[in-house]
Short mmCIF file of C-alpha atoms in Angstrom, two decimals:
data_model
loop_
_atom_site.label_atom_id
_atom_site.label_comp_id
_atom_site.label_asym_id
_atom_site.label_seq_id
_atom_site.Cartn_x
_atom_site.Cartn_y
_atom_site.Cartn_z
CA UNK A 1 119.23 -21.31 133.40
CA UNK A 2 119.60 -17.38 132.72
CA UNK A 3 120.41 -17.11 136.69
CA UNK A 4 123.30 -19.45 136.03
CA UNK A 5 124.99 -17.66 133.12
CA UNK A 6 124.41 -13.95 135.03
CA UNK A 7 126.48 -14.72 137.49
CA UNK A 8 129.90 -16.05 135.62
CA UNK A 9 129.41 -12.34 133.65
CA UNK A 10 128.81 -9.87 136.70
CA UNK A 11 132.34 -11.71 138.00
CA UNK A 12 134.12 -11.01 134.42
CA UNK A 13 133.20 -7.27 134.59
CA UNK A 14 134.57 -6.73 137.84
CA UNK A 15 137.95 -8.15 137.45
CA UNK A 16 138.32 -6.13 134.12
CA UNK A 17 136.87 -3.14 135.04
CA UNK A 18 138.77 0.59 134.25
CA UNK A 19 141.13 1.79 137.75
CA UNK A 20 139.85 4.73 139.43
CA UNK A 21 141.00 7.90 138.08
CA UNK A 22 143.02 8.98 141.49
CA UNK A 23 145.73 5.80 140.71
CA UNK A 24 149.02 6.43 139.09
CA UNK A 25 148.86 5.05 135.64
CA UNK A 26 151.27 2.36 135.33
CA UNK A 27 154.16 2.25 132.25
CA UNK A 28 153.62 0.07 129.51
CA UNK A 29 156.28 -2.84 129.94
CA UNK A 30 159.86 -1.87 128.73
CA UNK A 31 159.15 1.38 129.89
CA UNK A 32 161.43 3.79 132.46
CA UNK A 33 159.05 5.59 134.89
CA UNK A 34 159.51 9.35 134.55
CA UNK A 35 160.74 11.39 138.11
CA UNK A 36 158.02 13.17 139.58
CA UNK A 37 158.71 16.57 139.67
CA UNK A 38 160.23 17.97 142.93
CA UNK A 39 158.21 20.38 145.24
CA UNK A 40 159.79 23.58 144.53
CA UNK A 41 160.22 24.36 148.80
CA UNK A 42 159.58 27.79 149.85
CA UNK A 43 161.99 30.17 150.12
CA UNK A 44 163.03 31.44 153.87
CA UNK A 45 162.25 35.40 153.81
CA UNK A 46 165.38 37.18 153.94
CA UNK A 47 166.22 38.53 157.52
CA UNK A 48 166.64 42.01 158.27
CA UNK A 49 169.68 43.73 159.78
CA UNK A 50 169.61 44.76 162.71
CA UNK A 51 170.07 48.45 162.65
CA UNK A 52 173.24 49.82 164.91
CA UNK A 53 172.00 50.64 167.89
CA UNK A 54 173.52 54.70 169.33
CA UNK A 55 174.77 53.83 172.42
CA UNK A 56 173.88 56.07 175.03
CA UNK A 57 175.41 59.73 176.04
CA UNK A 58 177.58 58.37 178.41
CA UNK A 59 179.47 56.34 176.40
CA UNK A 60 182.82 57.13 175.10
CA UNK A 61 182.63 56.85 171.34
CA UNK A 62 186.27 55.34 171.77
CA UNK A 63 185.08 52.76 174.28
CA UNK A 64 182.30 51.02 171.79
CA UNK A 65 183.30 47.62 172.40
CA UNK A 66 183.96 45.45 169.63
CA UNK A 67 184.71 48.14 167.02
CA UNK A 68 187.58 46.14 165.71
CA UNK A 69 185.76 43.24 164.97
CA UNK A 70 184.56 41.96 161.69
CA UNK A 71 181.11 43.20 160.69
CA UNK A 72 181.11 46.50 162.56
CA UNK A 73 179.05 49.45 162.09
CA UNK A 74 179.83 52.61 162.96
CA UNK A 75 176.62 53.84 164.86
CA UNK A 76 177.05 57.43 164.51
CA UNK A 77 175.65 60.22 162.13
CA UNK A 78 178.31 60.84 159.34
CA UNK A 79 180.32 63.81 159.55
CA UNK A 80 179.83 63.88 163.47
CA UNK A 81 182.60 63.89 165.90
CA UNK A 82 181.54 60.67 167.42
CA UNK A 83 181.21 59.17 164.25
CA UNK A 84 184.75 60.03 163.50
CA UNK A 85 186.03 58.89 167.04
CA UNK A 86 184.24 55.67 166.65
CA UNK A 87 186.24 54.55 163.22
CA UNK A 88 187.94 51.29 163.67
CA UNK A 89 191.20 53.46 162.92
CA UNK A 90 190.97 55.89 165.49
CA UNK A 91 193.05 57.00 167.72
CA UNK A 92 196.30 55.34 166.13
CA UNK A 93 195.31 57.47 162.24
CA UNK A 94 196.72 60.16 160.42
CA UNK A 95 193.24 61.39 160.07
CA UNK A 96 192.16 64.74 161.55
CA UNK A 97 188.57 66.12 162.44
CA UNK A 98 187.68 69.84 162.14
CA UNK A 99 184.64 71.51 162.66
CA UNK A 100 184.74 75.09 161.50
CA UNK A 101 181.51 76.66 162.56
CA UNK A 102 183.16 75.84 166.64
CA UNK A 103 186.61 77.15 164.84
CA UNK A 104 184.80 80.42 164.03
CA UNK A 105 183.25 80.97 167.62
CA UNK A 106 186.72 80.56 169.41
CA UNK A 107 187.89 83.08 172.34
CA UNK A 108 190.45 82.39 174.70
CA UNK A 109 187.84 82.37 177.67
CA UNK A 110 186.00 79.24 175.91
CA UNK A 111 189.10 77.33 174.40
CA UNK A 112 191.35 74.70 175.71
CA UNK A 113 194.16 72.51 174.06
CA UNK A 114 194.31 69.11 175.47
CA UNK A 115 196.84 66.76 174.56
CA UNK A 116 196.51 62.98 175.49
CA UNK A 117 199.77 60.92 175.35
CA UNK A 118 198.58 57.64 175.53
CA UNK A 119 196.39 58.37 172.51
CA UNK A 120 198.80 60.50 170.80
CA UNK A 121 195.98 62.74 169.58
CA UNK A 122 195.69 66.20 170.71
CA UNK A 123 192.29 68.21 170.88
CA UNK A 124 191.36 71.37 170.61
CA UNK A 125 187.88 72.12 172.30
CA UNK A 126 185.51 75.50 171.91
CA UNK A 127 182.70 75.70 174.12
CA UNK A 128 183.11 72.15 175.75
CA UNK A 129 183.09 70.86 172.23
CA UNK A 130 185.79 68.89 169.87
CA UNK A 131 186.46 72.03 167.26
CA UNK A 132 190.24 70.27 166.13
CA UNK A 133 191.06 66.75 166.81
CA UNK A 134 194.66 65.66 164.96
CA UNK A 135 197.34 63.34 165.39
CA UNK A 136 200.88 64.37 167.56
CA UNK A 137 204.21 62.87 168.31
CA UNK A 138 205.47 63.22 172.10
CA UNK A 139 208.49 62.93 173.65
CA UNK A 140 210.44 59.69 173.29
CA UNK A 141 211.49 57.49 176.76
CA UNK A 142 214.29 60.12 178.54
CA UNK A 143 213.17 63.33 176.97
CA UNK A 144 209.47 62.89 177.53
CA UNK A 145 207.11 65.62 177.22
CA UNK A 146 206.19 67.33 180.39
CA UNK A 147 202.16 67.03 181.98
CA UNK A 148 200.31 69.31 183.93
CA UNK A 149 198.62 72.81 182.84
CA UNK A 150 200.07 75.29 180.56
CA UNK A 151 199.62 78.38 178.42
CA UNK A 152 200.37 79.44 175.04
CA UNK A 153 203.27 81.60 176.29
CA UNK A 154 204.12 83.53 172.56
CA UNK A 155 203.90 82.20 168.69
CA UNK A 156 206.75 82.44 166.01
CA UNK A 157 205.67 81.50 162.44
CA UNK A 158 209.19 80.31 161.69
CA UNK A 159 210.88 79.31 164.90
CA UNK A 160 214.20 77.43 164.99
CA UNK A 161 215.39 75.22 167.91
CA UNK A 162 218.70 76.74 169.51
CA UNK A 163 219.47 73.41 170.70
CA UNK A 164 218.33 70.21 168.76
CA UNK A 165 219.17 70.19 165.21
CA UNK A 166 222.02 68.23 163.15
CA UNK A 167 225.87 68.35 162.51
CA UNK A 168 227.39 68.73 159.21
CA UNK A 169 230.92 68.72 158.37
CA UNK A 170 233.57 71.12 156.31
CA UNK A 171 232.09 68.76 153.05
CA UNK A 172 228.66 69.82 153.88
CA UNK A 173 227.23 66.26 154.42
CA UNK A 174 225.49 65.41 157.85
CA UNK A 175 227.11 63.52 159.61
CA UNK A 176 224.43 63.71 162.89
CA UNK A 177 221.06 64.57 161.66
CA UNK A 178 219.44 64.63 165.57
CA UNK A 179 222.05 66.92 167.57
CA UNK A 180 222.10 68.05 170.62
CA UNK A 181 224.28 71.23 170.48
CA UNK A 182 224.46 71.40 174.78
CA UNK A 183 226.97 68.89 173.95
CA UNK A 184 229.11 71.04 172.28
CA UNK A 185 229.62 70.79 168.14
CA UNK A 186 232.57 68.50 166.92
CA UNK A 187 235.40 70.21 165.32
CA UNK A 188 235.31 70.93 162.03
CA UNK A 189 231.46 70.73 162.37
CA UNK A 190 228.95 73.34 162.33
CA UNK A 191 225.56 73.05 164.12
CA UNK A 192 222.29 73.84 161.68
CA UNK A 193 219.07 74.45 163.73
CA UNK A 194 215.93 72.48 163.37
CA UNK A 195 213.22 73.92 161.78
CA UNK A 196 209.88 74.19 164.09
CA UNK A 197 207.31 75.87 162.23
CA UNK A 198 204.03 77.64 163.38
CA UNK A 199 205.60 77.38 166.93
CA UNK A 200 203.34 77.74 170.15
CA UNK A 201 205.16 77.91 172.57
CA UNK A 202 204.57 76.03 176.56
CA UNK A 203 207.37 76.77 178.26
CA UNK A 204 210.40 78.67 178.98
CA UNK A 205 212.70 75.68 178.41
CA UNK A 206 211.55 74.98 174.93
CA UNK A 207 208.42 72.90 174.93
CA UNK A 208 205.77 73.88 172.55
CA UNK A 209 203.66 72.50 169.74
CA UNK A 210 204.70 72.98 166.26
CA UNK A 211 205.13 71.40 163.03
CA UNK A 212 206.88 68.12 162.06
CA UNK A 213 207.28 64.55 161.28
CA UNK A 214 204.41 62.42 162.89
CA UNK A 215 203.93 59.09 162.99
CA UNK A 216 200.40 57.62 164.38
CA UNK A 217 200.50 56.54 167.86
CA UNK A 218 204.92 56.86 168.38
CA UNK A 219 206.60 59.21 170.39
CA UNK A 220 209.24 61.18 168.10
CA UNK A 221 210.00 64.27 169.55
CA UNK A 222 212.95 65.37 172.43
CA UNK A 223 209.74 66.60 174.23
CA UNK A 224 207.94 69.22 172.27
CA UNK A 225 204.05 68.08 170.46
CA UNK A 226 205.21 67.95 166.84
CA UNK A 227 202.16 68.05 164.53
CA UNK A 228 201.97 67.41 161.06
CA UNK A 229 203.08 70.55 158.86
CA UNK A 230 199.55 71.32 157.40
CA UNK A 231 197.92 70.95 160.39
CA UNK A 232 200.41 72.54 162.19
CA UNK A 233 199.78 75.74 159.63
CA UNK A 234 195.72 75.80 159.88
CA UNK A 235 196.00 75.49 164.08
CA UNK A 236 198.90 78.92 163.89
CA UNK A 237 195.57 80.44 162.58
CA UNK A 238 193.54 79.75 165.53
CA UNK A 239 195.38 79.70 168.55
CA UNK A 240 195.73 82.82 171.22
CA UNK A 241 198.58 83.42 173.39
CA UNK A 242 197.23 82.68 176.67
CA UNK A 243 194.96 79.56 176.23
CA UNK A 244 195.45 76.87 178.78
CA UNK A 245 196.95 73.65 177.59
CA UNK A 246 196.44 70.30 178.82
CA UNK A 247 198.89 67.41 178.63
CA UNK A 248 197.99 64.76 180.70
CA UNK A 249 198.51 60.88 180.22
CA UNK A 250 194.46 60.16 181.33
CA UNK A 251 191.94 60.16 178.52
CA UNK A 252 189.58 62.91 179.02
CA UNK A 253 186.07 62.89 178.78
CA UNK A 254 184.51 64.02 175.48
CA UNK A 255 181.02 63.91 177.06
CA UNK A 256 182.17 66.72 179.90
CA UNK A 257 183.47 69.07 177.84
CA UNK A 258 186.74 67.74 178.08
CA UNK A 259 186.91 66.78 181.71
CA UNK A 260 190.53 65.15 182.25
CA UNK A 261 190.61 62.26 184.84
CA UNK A 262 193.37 62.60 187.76
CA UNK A 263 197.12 62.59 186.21
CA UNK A 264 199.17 59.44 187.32
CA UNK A 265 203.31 61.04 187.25
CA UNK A 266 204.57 58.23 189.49
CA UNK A 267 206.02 56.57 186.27
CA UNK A 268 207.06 57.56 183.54
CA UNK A 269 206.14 56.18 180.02
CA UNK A 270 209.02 53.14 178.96
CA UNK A 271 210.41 51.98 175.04
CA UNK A 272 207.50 49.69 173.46
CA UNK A 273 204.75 50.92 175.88
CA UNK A 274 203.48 54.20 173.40
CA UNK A 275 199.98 52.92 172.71
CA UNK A 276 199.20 52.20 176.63
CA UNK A 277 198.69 54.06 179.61
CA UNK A 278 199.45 51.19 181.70
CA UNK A 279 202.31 51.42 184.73
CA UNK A 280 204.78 49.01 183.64
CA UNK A 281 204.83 46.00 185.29
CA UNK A 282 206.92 45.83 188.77
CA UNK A 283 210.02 43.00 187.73
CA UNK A 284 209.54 39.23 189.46
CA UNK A 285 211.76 39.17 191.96
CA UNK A 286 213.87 35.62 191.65
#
């Protein structure tokens, strides 16, 4: 008899027994279920940059590839030449590099001028090194300036063209403000002189650097190297009659000491082609 009613109990207490404590607890009826909380996910470590990378010392700091790309970084030490050479900017900037200890140092046995007119940019070097690097403005298409190897043949402070200047009539207004008095003055005209300041000059014919109006990477001038008027001032101080001057329309080599590649002269820069030393293209026969 007691086996009888054990049995029916042992069954009750199983099927209403308490869950085991690992089970979600269920909501009461009517009730919304809370959201579990979200695993916070871990956060990806932040990735270094790369650091710019010096290319090596026979690269041209001008020849960095991709420097006019978005997210460039100049990989030079500030304040160096290459650093300077390897702005975005450069060579078509106003901008102008000096680096007076080399300044101080200068003789005419160790100097050189070299003037690049692809670039537009004219350098002065001191001991195989970039002492003055500053924009110019050339000759323009049928008055270009003359290549090949010069010297510093005398200096004026204030020099005055005896050729090129303007026109300006009995009511003193201008009525031709870039003259050219070999073609004799109109009546009633007189001729007034342009103004070449801190004049070097290159040749007997009237080439020679000297201040004026500069425009990055144009050609201005009826053949002379105009710089601008400051810098123009501050280079007076420093060059020596007698220096050799280079004009070429090859890049030189910074690396070399200012080693100038071979000089192409079997063309002759055209309109639209000032930022290039390209030959211009032969015309398609039709």
């Amino acid at each position: 008899m007691k086996t009888r009613l054990l049995l029916p109990l042992l069954l009750l207490a199983s099927c209403t027994s308490t869950p085991p404590a690992h089970q979600p607890k269920q909501p009461a009826p009517g009730t919304t279920k809370a959201p579990e909380a979200a695993a916070t996910p871990e956060q990806p470590k932040e990735e270094e940059k790369p650091k710019p990378v010096v290319p090596a010392g026979d690269v041209n700091p001008l020849d960095i590839p991709g420097k006019n790309r978005e997210g460039y970084t100049n990989p030079y030490p500030k304040g160096s030449y290459e650093y300077f050479v390897a702005k975005p900017a450069y060579p078509r900037t106003l901008a102008v590099y000096e680096d007076a200890d080399l300044l101080a140092r200068m003789t005419t046995g160790n100097s050189k001028i070299i003037v690049c007119i692809p670039q537009q940019r004219a350098r002065l070097y001191v001991e195989g090194k970039v002492a003055f690097d500053w924009p110019v403005s050339t000759g323009t298409h049928g008055h270009e300036t003359p290549t090949g190897v010069f010297r510093i043949l005398d200096k004026e402070k204030d020099h005055k063209s005896n050729r090129y200047g303007k026109f300006v009539n009995a009511k003193g207004r201008t009525t031709d403000s870039n003259a050219d008095s070999s073609k004799g003055v109109p009546e009633g005209h007189t001729f007034q002189p342009a103004s070449m300041p801190n004049w070097n000059r290159l040749t007997l014919d009237g080439v020679g650097i000297h201040g004026g109006r500069v425009v990055a990477g144009r050609r201005l001038s009826h053949g002379c190297i105009r710089t601008p008027y400051d810098v123009a001032a501050k280079l007076y101080e420093h060059t020596i009659v007698g220096m050799p001057v280079y004009i070429s329309r090859a890049v030189e080599d910074y690396n070399r000491g200012g080693f100038v590649k071979p000089i192409d002269v079997k063309y002759r820069p055209i309109p639209g082609n000032d930022y290039t030393d390209e030959a211009p293209a032969k015309p398609q026969q039709s």
